Amino acid sequence: MAGDGQMPEAASPALEPLDEPECLRLISAGGVGRIGYTGRFGPTVVPVNYALYEGTLVFRTGRHSPTGEDLRTGIEHAESKVAFEIDEISPATREGWSILVQGSAHPVDSQAERASVLKSGVEAWAGGDKELFVRVIPTRITGRRIRRTGPDAAG
Amino acid sequence: MAGDGQMPEAASPALEPLDEPECLRLISAGGVGRIGYTGRFGPTVVPVNYALYEGTLVFRTGRHSPTGEDLRTGIEHAESKVAFEIDEISPATREGWSILVQGSAHPVDSQAERASVLKSGVEAWAGGDKELFVRVIPTRITGRRIRRTGPDAAG
């Protein structure tokens, strides 16, 4: 910690990069993540409930929802570039981690693939007809963890 | 069919849009939000600690961090289009709300403006030299709330 130019504070934060296996371990339980993409109104970020399934992040949306329409390009086999962010941050301690998965969004169109991703068990919390499964196929997975160390911590 | 601890399937979710005053009320306390933008590796979403200040969302980042560099276009007065998402979602009840602010990211360059936004009191939780203030100037604010109704819903 010495000599890194940080401001002296009661508890100074340390930012650690996380390697890919650790990122995958942290996101393997599924839950709420945020999908980011460029939509009709520019950059867009919305929370979705996801599952990690066969190395992809699977979530459900409405085929005619804004997200569903933005992620369906209308061109067969064409995929949108997306970001998927998952974090767990405690406001009380200001500690936590965040993972950023970057890749492409693949709308599940075939019956065979749909039958496969159904096994992920993922549900959409928002309800309604969330009949479109989308898989995020990662091309880049990065993460970081914030820990706080007190002034007396050995460093 | 009460299932203790388990999410009751019978409680069906209702999605309500939130109007702009309600969105602003929900995000006025500040805290952790996620900024989304198109960076060097495509769509990018990262958590930042923000404050609502004079109708803009203010956060701090490193001038030479990936986010700082991606949001500084290098062209004076040019601004990046961004999304800023804030939510509060309970995994236990699967209820909550999310707000999406879309607009432009304005890096604070002048000393006068910097002196002004310092009053927001916003800090970067990740530490380090977070000397760049960025203001997100909203052009579109939308939000939604998920409530669960039905035989097993609480309340």
PDB file of C-alpha atoms in Angstrom:
ATOM      1  CA  MET A   1       0.000   0.000   0.000  1.00  0.00           C
ATOM      2  CA  ALA A   2       2.898   2.356   0.634  1.00  0.00           C
ATOM      3  CA  GLY A   3       3.797   4.840  -2.019  1.00  0.00           C
ATOM      4  CA  ASP A   4       0.766   4.374  -4.221  1.00  0.00           C
ATOM      5  CA  GLY A   5      -0.339   7.956  -3.891  1.00  0.00           C
ATOM      6  CA  GLN A   6      -3.611   7.277  -2.135  1.00  0.00           C
ATOM      7  CA  MET A   7      -5.207   9.902   0.038  1.00  0.00           C
ATOM      8  CA  PRO A   8      -4.779   9.182   3.725  1.00  0.00           C
ATOM      9  CA  GLU A   9      -8.166   8.195   5.093  1.00  0.00           C
ATOM     10  CA  ALA A  10      -9.421   6.318   8.100  1.00  0.00           C
ATOM     11  CA  ALA A  11      -9.845   3.197   6.013  1.00  0.00           C
ATOM     12  CA  SER A  12      -8.221   3.290   2.640  1.00  0.00           C
ATOM     13  CA  PRO A  13      -9.650   1.177  -0.102  1.00  0.00           C
ATOM     14  CA  ALA A  14      -7.649  -1.278  -2.126  1.00  0.00           C
ATOM     15  CA  LEU A  15      -8.771  -2.262  -5.571  1.00  0.00           C
ATOM     16  CA  GLU A  16      -7.790  -5.768  -6.699  1.00  0.00           C
ATOM     17  CA  PRO A  17      -8.330  -7.151 -10.170  1.00  0.00           C
ATOM     18  CA  LEU A  18     -10.023 -10.572 -10.225  1.00  0.00           C
ATOM     19  CA  ASP A  19      -8.972 -13.273 -12.648  1.00  0.00           C
ATOM     20  CA  GLU A  20     -11.451 -15.014 -14.917  1.00  0.00           C
ATOM     21  CA  PRO A  21     -11.935 -18.211 -12.867  1.00  0.00           C
ATOM     22  CA  GLU A  22     -12.691 -16.077  -9.802  1.00  0.00           C
ATOM     23  CA  CYS A  23     -15.130 -13.947 -11.814  1.00  0.00           C
ATOM     24  CA  LEU A  24     -16.939 -17.067 -13.038  1.00  0.00           C
ATOM     25  CA  ARG A  25     -17.082 -18.451  -9.519  1.00  0.00           C
ATOM     26  CA  LEU A  26     -18.645 -15.239  -8.209  1.00  0.00           C
ATOM     27  CA  ILE A  27     -21.322 -15.077 -10.899  1.00  0.00           C
ATOM     28  CA  SER A  28     -22.101 -18.814 -11.011  1.00  0.00           C
ATOM     29  CA  ALA A  29     -24.998 -18.559  -8.558  1.00  0.00           C
ATOM     30  CA  GLY A  30     -26.987 -16.312 -10.882  1.00  0.00           C
ATOM     31  CA  GLY A  31     -29.323 -13.588  -9.644  1.00  0.00           C
ATOM     32  CA  VAL A  32     -29.713  -9.985 -10.689  1.00  0.00           C
ATOM     33  CA  GLY A  33     -27.304  -8.516 -13.215  1.00  0.00           C
ATOM     34  CA  ARG A  34     -27.520  -5.489 -15.485  1.00  0.00           C
ATOM     35  CA  ILE A  35     -27.445  -5.725 -19.229  1.00  0.00           C
ATOM     36  CA  GLY A  36     -26.018  -2.765 -21.119  1.00  0.00           C
ATOM     37  CA  TYR A  37     -26.398  -2.123 -24.846  1.00  0.00           C
ATOM     38  CA  THR A  38     -27.058   0.638 -27.297  1.00  0.00           C
ATOM     39  CA  GLY A  39     -30.788   0.883 -27.823  1.00  0.00           C
ATOM     40  CA  ARG A  40     -33.156   3.225 -29.590  1.00  0.00           C
ATOM     41  CA  PHE A  41     -32.484   5.965 -27.003  1.00  0.00           C
ATOM     42  CA  GLY A  42     -28.739   5.441 -26.841  1.00  0.00           C
ATOM     43  CA  PRO A  43     -26.844   3.548 -24.162  1.00  0.00           C
ATOM     44  CA  THR A  44     -29.239   1.544 -22.007  1.00  0.00           C
ATOM     45  CA  VAL A  45     -28.760  -0.430 -18.781  1.00  0.00           C
ATOM     46  CA  VAL A  46     -31.517  -2.545 -17.246  1.00  0.00           C
ATOM     47  CA  PRO A  47     -31.550  -5.147 -14.477  1.00  0.00           C
ATOM     48  CA  VAL A  48     -32.436  -8.725 -15.367  1.00  0.00           C
ATOM     49  CA  ASN A  49     -32.449 -12.007 -13.512  1.00  0.00           C
ATOM     50  CA  TYR A  50     -29.862 -14.327 -15.051  1.00  0.00           C
ATOM     51  CA  ALA A  51     -28.405 -17.807 -14.798  1.00  0.00           C
ATOM     52  CA  LEU A  52     -24.947 -18.953 -15.824  1.00  0.00           C
ATOM     53  CA  TYR A  53     -25.533 -21.860 -18.203  1.00  0.00           C
ATOM     54  CA  GLU A  54     -22.930 -23.648 -20.291  1.00  0.00           C
ATOM     55  CA  GLY A  55     -20.571 -20.692 -20.112  1.00  0.00           C
ATOM     56  CA  THR A  56     -23.193 -18.163 -21.175  1.00  0.00           C
ATOM     57  CA  LEU A  57     -25.405 -15.799 -19.209  1.00  0.00           C
ATOM     58  CA  VAL A  58     -29.061 -16.550 -19.913  1.00  0.00           C
ATOM     59  CA  PHE A  59     -31.963 -14.245 -19.190  1.00  0.00           C
ATOM     60  CA  ARG A  60     -35.542 -13.859 -20.365  1.00  0.00           C
ATOM     61  CA  THR A  61     -37.308 -10.859 -21.765  1.00  0.00           C
ATOM     62  CA  GLY A  62     -40.441 -10.106 -23.734  1.00  0.00           C
ATOM     63  CA  ARG A  63     -40.146 -10.586 -27.462  1.00  0.00           C
ATOM     64  CA  HIS A  64     -41.833  -7.200 -27.915  1.00  0.00           C
ATOM     65  CA  SER A  65     -40.318  -5.459 -24.895  1.00  0.00           C
ATOM     66  CA  PRO A  66     -37.879  -2.586 -25.549  1.00  0.00           C
ATOM     67  CA  THR A  67     -34.971  -4.853 -24.548  1.00  0.00           C
ATOM     68  CA  GLY A  68     -36.237  -7.734 -26.656  1.00  0.00           C
ATOM     69  CA  GLU A  69     -36.669  -5.540 -29.690  1.00  0.00           C
ATOM     70  CA  ASP A  70     -33.371  -3.712 -29.218  1.00  0.00           C
ATOM     71  CA  LEU A  71     -31.467  -6.988 -28.950  1.00  0.00           C
ATOM     72  CA  ARG A  72     -33.138  -8.570 -31.944  1.00  0.00           C
ATOM     73  CA  THR A  73     -31.492  -7.002 -34.913  1.00  0.00           C
ATOM     74  CA  GLY A  74     -34.035  -8.396 -37.351  1.00  0.00           C
ATOM     75  CA  ILE A  75     -31.169  -9.936 -39.275  1.00  0.00           C
ATOM     76  CA  GLU A  76     -30.825 -13.687 -38.932  1.00  0.00           C
ATOM     77  CA  HIS A  77     -27.707 -14.731 -36.961  1.00  0.00           C
ATOM     78  CA  ALA A  78     -26.731 -11.104 -36.372  1.00  0.00           C
ATOM     79  CA  GLU A  79     -25.896 -10.377 -32.746  1.00  0.00           C
ATOM     80  CA  SER A  80     -25.689  -7.189 -30.704  1.00  0.00           C
ATOM     81  CA  LYS A  81     -22.666  -6.279 -28.653  1.00  0.00           C
ATOM     82  CA  VAL A  82     -23.568  -6.047 -25.002  1.00  0.00           C
ATOM     83  CA  ALA A  83     -22.169  -5.662 -21.523  1.00  0.00           C
ATOM     84  CA  PHE A  84     -23.391  -7.621 -18.540  1.00  0.00           C
ATOM     85  CA  GLU A  85     -22.485  -6.370 -15.087  1.00  0.00           C
ATOM     86  CA  ILE A  86     -22.911  -8.217 -11.801  1.00  0.00           C
ATOM     87  CA  ASP A  87     -21.896  -6.812  -8.447  1.00  0.00           C
ATOM     88  CA  GLU A  88     -22.237  -7.205  -4.739  1.00  0.00           C
ATOM     89  CA  ILE A  89     -21.406  -4.002  -2.918  1.00  0.00           C
ATOM     90  CA  SER A  90     -22.139  -3.183   0.694  1.00  0.00           C
ATOM     91  CA  PRO A  91     -23.034   0.473   1.245  1.00  0.00           C
ATOM     92  CA  ALA A  92     -22.271  -0.007   4.941  1.00  0.00           C
ATOM     93  CA  THR A  93     -18.672  -1.113   4.526  1.00  0.00           C
ATOM     94  CA  ARG A  94     -18.112   0.195   0.994  1.00  0.00           C
ATOM     95  CA  GLU A  95     -16.579  -3.156   0.159  1.00  0.00           C
ATOM     96  CA  GLY A  96     -17.571  -5.563  -2.549  1.00  0.00           C
ATOM     97  CA  TRP A  97     -16.887  -6.802  -6.030  1.00  0.00           C
ATOM     98  CA  SER A  98     -18.065  -6.205  -9.563  1.00  0.00           C
ATOM     99  CA  ILE A  99     -17.747  -8.309 -12.692  1.00  0.00           C
ATOM    100  CA  LEU A 100     -18.063  -7.085 -16.256  1.00  0.00           C
ATOM    101  CA  VAL A 101     -18.835  -9.584 -19.004  1.00  0.00           C
ATOM    102  CA  GLN A 102     -18.554  -8.181 -22.514  1.00  0.00           C
ATOM    103  CA  GLY A 103     -19.718 -10.096 -25.536  1.00  0.00           C
ATOM    104  CA  SER A 104     -22.613 -10.607 -27.872  1.00  0.00           C
ATOM    105  CA  ALA A 105     -26.299 -11.133 -27.198  1.00  0.00           C
ATOM    106  CA  HIS A 106     -27.701 -14.166 -28.947  1.00  0.00           C
ATOM    107  CA  PRO A 107     -31.523 -14.386 -29.055  1.00  0.00           C
ATOM    108  CA  VAL A 108     -32.551 -18.034 -28.801  1.00  0.00           C
ATOM    109  CA  ASP A 109     -34.670 -18.768 -31.857  1.00  0.00           C
ATOM    110  CA  SER A 110     -34.497 -22.498 -32.507  1.00  0.00           C
ATOM    111  CA  GLN A 111     -36.702 -24.933 -30.604  1.00  0.00           C
ATOM    112  CA  ALA A 112     -33.722 -27.169 -29.887  1.00  0.00           C
ATOM    113  CA  GLU A 113     -31.708 -24.394 -28.295  1.00  0.00           C
ATOM    114  CA  ARG A 114     -34.754 -23.177 -26.413  1.00  0.00           C
ATOM    115  CA  ALA A 115     -35.231 -26.655 -24.963  1.00  0.00           C
ATOM    116  CA  SER A 116     -31.602 -26.572 -23.882  1.00  0.00           C
ATOM    117  CA  VAL A 117     -31.596 -23.167 -22.175  1.00  0.00           C
ATOM    118  CA  LEU A 118     -34.880 -23.975 -20.401  1.00  0.00           C
ATOM    119  CA  LYS A 119     -32.714 -26.298 -18.304  1.00  0.00           C
ATOM    120  CA  SER A 120     -30.988 -23.247 -16.851  1.00  0.00           C
ATOM    121  CA  GLY A 121     -34.231 -22.687 -14.926  1.00  0.00           C
ATOM    122  CA  VAL A 122     -33.922 -18.936 -15.271  1.00  0.00           C
ATOM    123  CA  GLU A 123     -37.055 -16.888 -14.682  1.00  0.00           C
ATOM    124  CA  ALA A 124     -37.839 -13.260 -15.327  1.00  0.00           C
ATOM    125  CA  TRP A 125     -38.780 -11.532 -12.099  1.00  0.00           C
ATOM    126  CA  ALA A 126     -40.754  -8.832 -13.801  1.00  0.00           C
ATOM    127  CA  GLY A 127     -43.332 -11.299 -15.057  1.00  0.00           C
ATOM    128  CA  GLY A 128     -45.445 -10.936 -18.137  1.00  0.00           C
ATOM    129  CA  ASP A 129     -44.759 -12.917 -21.260  1.00  0.00           C
ATOM    130  CA  LYS A 130     -40.999 -13.238 -21.083  1.00  0.00           C
ATOM    131  CA  GLU A 131     -40.863 -15.779 -23.834  1.00  0.00           C
ATOM    132  CA  LEU A 132     -37.589 -14.653 -25.394  1.00  0.00           C
ATOM    133  CA  PHE A 133     -34.433 -16.248 -24.016  1.00  0.00           C
ATOM    134  CA  VAL A 134     -31.262 -14.285 -24.632  1.00  0.00           C
ATOM    135  CA  ARG A 135     -27.775 -15.679 -24.117  1.00  0.00           C
ATOM    136  CA  VAL A 136     -24.812 -13.435 -23.567  1.00  0.00           C
ATOM    137  CA  ILE A 137     -21.759 -15.104 -25.070  1.00  0.00           C
ATOM    138  CA  PRO A 138     -18.695 -13.730 -23.281  1.00  0.00           C
ATOM    139  CA  THR A 139     -15.659 -12.534 -25.158  1.00  0.00           C
ATOM    140  CA  ARG A 140     -14.090 -10.675 -22.241  1.00  0.00           C
ATOM    141  CA  ILE A 141     -14.579 -11.171 -18.497  1.00  0.00           C
ATOM    142  CA  THR A 142     -13.024  -8.768 -16.021  1.00  0.00           C
ATOM    143  CA  GLY A 143     -13.638  -8.059 -12.364  1.00  0.00           C
ATOM    144  CA  ARG A 144     -12.405  -6.190  -9.374  1.00  0.00           C
ATOM    145  CA  ARG A 145     -12.792  -6.287  -5.663  1.00  0.00           C
ATOM    146  CA  ILE A 146     -12.702  -3.368  -3.243  1.00  0.00           C
ATOM    147  CA  ARG A 147     -11.410  -4.073   0.224  1.00  0.00           C
ATOM    148  CA  ARG A 148     -10.839  -1.524   2.933  1.00  0.00           C
ATOM    149  CA  THR A 149      -7.880  -1.575   5.192  1.00  0.00           C
ATOM    150  CA  GLY A 150      -7.594   0.423   8.379  1.00  0.00           C
ATOM    151  CA  PRO A 151      -4.727   2.770   9.255  1.00  0.00           C
ATOM    152  CA  ASP A 152      -3.272   0.125  11.536  1.00  0.00           C
ATOM    153  CA  ALA A 153      -3.404  -2.635   8.966  1.00  0.00           C
ATOM    154  CA  ALA A 154      -0.080  -4.074   8.001  1.00  0.00           C
ATOM    155  CA  GLY A 155       0.536  -3.282   4.455  1.00  0.00           C
TER     156      GLY A 155
ATOM    157  CA  MET B   1     -49.495 -23.193  -1.236  1.00  0.00           C
ATOM    158  CA  ALA B   2     -47.392 -21.254   1.197  1.00  0.00           C
ATOM    159  CA  GLY B   3     -43.746 -22.083   0.741  1.00  0.00           C
ATOM    160  CA  ASP B   4     -41.607 -20.760   3.528  1.00  0.00           C
ATOM    161  CA  GLY B   5     -38.400 -19.258   2.246  1.00  0.00           C
ATOM    162  CA  GLN B   6     -39.164 -20.324  -1.295  1.00  0.00           C
ATOM    163  CA  MET B   7     -40.384 -17.860  -3.839  1.00  0.00           C
ATOM    164  CA  PRO B   8     -44.100 -18.496  -4.209  1.00  0.00           C
ATOM    165  CA  GLU B   9     -44.948 -19.115  -7.830  1.00  0.00           C
ATOM    166  CA  ALA B  10     -48.511 -18.002  -7.197  1.00  0.00           C
ATOM    167  CA  ALA B  11     -47.492 -14.405  -6.441  1.00  0.00           C
ATOM    168  CA  SER B  12     -47.626 -12.780  -9.823  1.00  0.00           C
ATOM    169  CA  PRO B  13     -45.485  -9.755 -10.448  1.00  0.00           C
ATOM    170  CA  ALA B  14     -46.849  -6.426 -11.576  1.00  0.00           C
ATOM    171  CA  LEU B  15     -44.649  -3.965 -13.386  1.00  0.00           C
ATOM    172  CA  GLU B  16     -45.500  -0.284 -12.886  1.00  0.00           C
ATOM    173  CA  PRO B  17     -43.879   2.559 -14.736  1.00  0.00           C
ATOM    174  CA  LEU B  18     -42.620   5.355 -12.476  1.00  0.00           C
ATOM    175  CA  ASP B  19     -43.000   8.998 -13.433  1.00  0.00           C
ATOM    176  CA  GLU B  20     -40.047  11.371 -13.488  1.00  0.00           C
ATOM    177  CA  PRO B  21     -40.663  13.079 -10.106  1.00  0.00           C
ATOM    178  CA  GLU B  22     -40.874   9.653  -8.453  1.00  0.00           C
ATOM    179  CA  CYS B  23     -37.667   8.562 -10.217  1.00  0.00           C
ATOM    180  CA  LEU B  24     -35.853  11.684  -8.992  1.00  0.00           C
ATOM    181  CA  ARG B  25     -37.137  11.131  -5.471  1.00  0.00           C
ATOM    182  CA  LEU B  26     -35.852   7.554  -5.449  1.00  0.00           C
ATOM    183  CA  ILE B  27     -32.375   8.467  -6.689  1.00  0.00           C
ATOM    184  CA  SER B  28     -31.984  11.671  -4.647  1.00  0.00           C
ATOM    185  CA  ALA B  29     -30.176   9.968  -1.785  1.00  0.00           C
ATOM    186  CA  GLY B  30     -27.260   8.965  -4.001  1.00  0.00           C
ATOM    187  CA  GLY B  31     -25.275   5.774  -3.506  1.00  0.00           C
ATOM    188  CA  VAL B  32     -24.179   3.120  -5.970  1.00  0.00           C
ATOM    189  CA  GLY B  33     -25.346   3.330  -9.568  1.00  0.00           C
ATOM    190  CA  ARG B  34     -24.011   1.816 -12.769  1.00  0.00           C
ATOM    191  CA  ILE B  35     -22.755   3.867 -15.658  1.00  0.00           C
ATOM    192  CA  GLY B  36     -23.097   2.371 -19.124  1.00  0.00           C
ATOM    193  CA  TYR B  37     -21.337   3.600 -22.246  1.00  0.00           C
ATOM    194  CA  THR B  38     -19.564   2.360 -25.320  1.00  0.00           C
ATOM    195  CA  GLY B  39     -15.891   2.049 -24.491  1.00  0.00           C
ATOM    196  CA  ARG B  40     -12.830   0.639 -26.185  1.00  0.00           C
ATOM    197  CA  PHE B  41     -14.106  -2.926 -25.719  1.00  0.00           C
ATOM    198  CA  GLY B  42     -17.692  -2.174 -26.692  1.00  0.00           C
ATOM    199  CA  PRO B  43     -20.609  -1.682 -24.338  1.00  0.00           C
ATOM    200  CA  THR B  44     -19.368  -1.242 -20.775  1.00  0.00           C
ATOM    201  CA  VAL B  45     -21.170  -1.073 -17.423  1.00  0.00           C
ATOM    202  CA  VAL B  46     -19.379  -0.258 -14.178  1.00  0.00           C
ATOM    203  CA  PRO B  47     -20.617   0.619 -10.695  1.00  0.00           C
ATOM    204  CA  VAL B  48     -19.823   4.068  -9.308  1.00  0.00           C
ATOM    205  CA  ASN B  49     -20.813   5.972  -6.220  1.00  0.00           C
ATOM    206  CA  TYR B  50     -22.877   9.012  -7.229  1.00  0.00           C
ATOM    207  CA  ALA B  51     -24.670  12.043  -5.844  1.00  0.00           C
ATOM    208  CA  LEU B  52     -27.619  13.870  -7.359  1.00  0.00           C
ATOM    209  CA  TYR B  53     -26.496  17.488  -7.604  1.00  0.00           C
ATOM    210  CA  GLU B  54     -28.332  20.321  -9.309  1.00  0.00           C
ATOM    211  CA  GLY B  55     -30.293  17.916 -11.484  1.00  0.00           C
ATOM    212  CA  THR B  56     -27.222  15.992 -12.619  1.00  0.00           C
ATOM    213  CA  LEU B  57     -25.653  12.756 -11.427  1.00  0.00           C
ATOM    214  CA  VAL B  58     -22.086  13.394 -10.282  1.00  0.00           C
ATOM    215  CA  PHE B  59     -19.423  10.751  -9.797  1.00  0.00           C
ATOM    216  CA  ARG B  60     -15.644  10.633  -9.617  1.00  0.00           C
ATOM    217  CA  THR B  61     -13.206   8.556 -11.570  1.00  0.00           C
ATOM    218  CA  GLY B  62      -9.524   8.545 -12.351  1.00  0.00           C
ATOM    219  CA  ARG B  63      -8.498  10.832 -15.178  1.00  0.00           C
ATOM    220  CA  HIS B  64      -6.439   7.967 -16.597  1.00  0.00           C
ATOM    221  CA  SER B  65      -8.753   5.128 -15.613  1.00  0.00           C
ATOM    222  CA  PRO B  66     -10.494   3.211 -18.425  1.00  0.00           C
ATOM    223  CA  THR B  67     -13.780   4.963 -17.573  1.00  0.00           C
ATOM    224  CA  GLY B  68     -12.139   8.369 -17.361  1.00  0.00           C
ATOM    225  CA  GLU B  69     -10.410   7.924 -20.689  1.00  0.00           C
ATOM    226  CA  ASP B  70     -13.450   6.444 -22.417  1.00  0.00           C
ATOM    227  CA  LEU B  71     -15.652   9.330 -21.272  1.00  0.00           C
ATOM    228  CA  ARG B  72     -13.165  12.016 -22.252  1.00  0.00           C
ATOM    229  CA  THR B  73     -13.466  12.262 -25.968  1.00  0.00           C
ATOM    230  CA  GLY B  74     -10.392  14.419 -26.329  1.00  0.00           C
ATOM    231  CA  ILE B  75     -12.508  16.976 -28.120  1.00  0.00           C
ATOM    232  CA  GLU B  76     -13.318  20.096 -26.120  1.00  0.00           C
ATOM    233  CA  HIS B  77     -17.020  20.324 -25.191  1.00  0.00           C
ATOM    234  CA  ALA B  78     -17.768  16.988 -26.857  1.00  0.00           C
ATOM    235  CA  GLU B  79     -19.762  14.671 -24.624  1.00  0.00           C
ATOM    236  CA  SER B  80     -20.374  10.929 -24.653  1.00  0.00           C
ATOM    237  CA  LYS B  81     -23.832   9.441 -24.580  1.00  0.00           C
ATOM    238  CA  VAL B  82     -24.292   7.364 -21.471  1.00  0.00           C
ATOM    239  CA  ALA B  83     -26.811   5.450 -19.417  1.00  0.00           C
ATOM    240  CA  PHE B  84     -26.942   5.562 -15.647  1.00  0.00           C
ATOM    241  CA  GLU B  85     -28.907   2.877 -13.863  1.00  0.00           C
ATOM    242  CA  ILE B  86     -29.895   2.820 -10.194  1.00  0.00           C
ATOM    243  CA  ASP B  87     -31.926   0.064  -8.600  1.00  0.00           C
ATOM    244  CA  GLU B  88     -33.004  -1.454  -5.341  1.00  0.00           C
ATOM    245  CA  ILE B  89     -34.108  -5.034  -5.785  1.00  0.00           C
ATOM    246  CA  SER B  90     -34.675  -7.576  -3.061  1.00  0.00           C
ATOM    247  CA  PRO B  91     -33.684 -11.110  -4.073  1.00  0.00           C
ATOM    248  CA  ALA B  92     -35.791 -12.429  -1.180  1.00  0.00           C
ATOM    249  CA  THR B  93     -39.075 -10.908  -2.307  1.00  0.00           C
ATOM    250  CA  ARG B  94     -38.174 -10.266  -5.962  1.00  0.00           C
ATOM    251  CA  GLU B  95     -39.638  -6.796  -5.549  1.00  0.00           C
ATOM    252  CA  GLY B  96     -37.968  -3.480  -6.122  1.00  0.00           C
ATOM    253  CA  TRP B  97     -37.445  -0.625  -8.521  1.00  0.00           C
ATOM    254  CA  SER B  98     -34.998   0.475 -11.173  1.00  0.00           C
ATOM    255  CA  ILE B  99     -34.366   3.850 -12.731  1.00  0.00           C
ATOM    256  CA  LEU B 100     -32.654   4.514 -16.041  1.00  0.00           C
ATOM    257  CA  VAL B 101     -31.190   7.940 -16.704  1.00  0.00           C
ATOM    258  CA  GLN B 102     -30.036   8.474 -20.274  1.00  0.00           C
ATOM    259  CA  GLY B 103     -28.067  11.505 -21.300  1.00  0.00           C
ATOM    260  CA  SER B 104     -24.581  12.817 -21.840  1.00  0.00           C
ATOM    261  CA  ALA B 105     -21.457  12.569 -19.714  1.00  0.00           C
ATOM    262  CA  HIS B 106     -19.831  15.905 -19.095  1.00  0.00           C
ATOM    263  CA  PRO B 107     -16.280  15.775 -17.699  1.00  0.00           C
ATOM    264  CA  VAL B 108     -15.773  18.705 -15.328  1.00  0.00           C
ATOM    265  CA  ASP B 109     -12.783  20.630 -16.626  1.00  0.00           C
ATOM    266  CA  SER B 110     -13.085  24.183 -15.357  1.00  0.00           C
ATOM    267  CA  GLN B 111     -11.971  25.136 -11.856  1.00  0.00           C
ATOM    268  CA  ALA B 112     -15.220  27.018 -11.271  1.00  0.00           C
ATOM    269  CA  GLU B 113     -17.379  24.018 -12.097  1.00  0.00           C
ATOM    270  CA  ARG B 114     -15.121  21.748 -10.112  1.00  0.00           C
ATOM    271  CA  ALA B 115     -15.546  23.994  -7.071  1.00  0.00           C
ATOM    272  CA  SER B 116     -19.295  23.753  -7.567  1.00  0.00           C
ATOM    273  CA  VAL B 117     -19.580  19.971  -7.891  1.00  0.00           C
ATOM    274  CA  LEU B 118     -17.253  19.476  -4.919  1.00  0.00           C
ATOM    275  CA  LYS B 119     -20.258  20.656  -2.894  1.00  0.00           C
ATOM    276  CA  SER B 120     -22.070  17.474  -3.864  1.00  0.00           C
ATOM    277  CA  GLY B 121     -19.709  15.747  -1.433  1.00  0.00           C
ATOM    278  CA  VAL B 122     -19.487  12.704  -3.666  1.00  0.00           C
ATOM    279  CA  GLU B 123     -16.610  10.304  -3.078  1.00  0.00           C
ATOM    280  CA  ALA B 124     -15.289   7.413  -5.087  1.00  0.00           C
ATOM    281  CA  TRP B 125     -15.437   4.242  -3.042  1.00  0.00           C
ATOM    282  CA  ALA B 126     -12.726   2.524  -4.969  1.00  0.00           C
ATOM    283  CA  GLY B 127     -10.115   5.013  -3.802  1.00  0.00           C
ATOM    284  CA  GLY B 128      -7.027   6.025  -5.640  1.00  0.00           C
ATOM    285  CA  ASP B 129      -6.714   9.323  -7.413  1.00  0.00           C
ATOM    286  CA  LYS B 130     -10.285   9.894  -8.509  1.00  0.00           C
ATOM    287  CA  GLU B 131      -9.664  13.467  -9.491  1.00  0.00           C
ATOM    288  CA  LEU B 132     -12.005  13.597 -12.464  1.00  0.00           C
ATOM    289  CA  PHE B 133     -15.599  14.611 -11.739  1.00  0.00           C
ATOM    290  CA  VAL B 134     -18.108  13.536 -14.344  1.00  0.00           C
ATOM    291  CA  ARG B 135     -21.674  14.852 -14.505  1.00  0.00           C
ATOM    292  CA  VAL B 136     -24.392  12.921 -16.245  1.00  0.00           C
ATOM    293  CA  ILE B 137     -26.840  15.414 -17.731  1.00  0.00           C
ATOM    294  CA  PRO B 138     -30.200  13.640 -18.102  1.00  0.00           C
ATOM    295  CA  THR B 139     -32.201  13.848 -21.277  1.00  0.00           C
ATOM    296  CA  ARG B 140     -34.530  10.952 -20.461  1.00  0.00           C
ATOM    297  CA  ILE B 141     -35.478   9.504 -17.072  1.00  0.00           C
ATOM    298  CA  THR B 142     -37.578   6.358 -16.859  1.00  0.00           C
ATOM    299  CA  GLY B 143     -38.264   3.904 -14.083  1.00  0.00           C
ATOM    300  CA  ARG B 144     -40.313   0.922 -13.122  1.00  0.00           C
ATOM    301  CA  ARG B 145     -41.313  -0.868  -9.987  1.00  0.00           C
ATOM    302  CA  ILE B 146     -41.993  -4.567  -9.562  1.00  0.00           C
ATOM    303  CA  ARG B 147     -44.564  -5.512  -6.968  1.00  0.00           C
ATOM    304  CA  ARG B 148     -45.897  -8.958  -6.361  1.00  0.00           C
ATOM    305  CA  THR B 149     -49.567  -9.562  -5.933  1.00  0.00           C
ATOM    306  CA  GLY B 150     -51.555 -12.695  -5.424  1.00  0.00           C
ATOM    307  CA  PRO B 151     -52.347 -15.202  -2.710  1.00  0.00           C
ATOM    308  CA  ASP B 152     -48.804 -15.577  -1.473  1.00  0.00           C
ATOM    309  CA  ALA B 153     -47.690 -11.979  -1.758  1.00  0.00           C
ATOM    310  CA  ALA B 154     -46.995 -10.167   1.466  1.00  0.00           C
ATOM    311  CA  GLY B 155     -49.257  -7.133   1.679  1.00  0.00           C
TER     312      GLY B 155
END
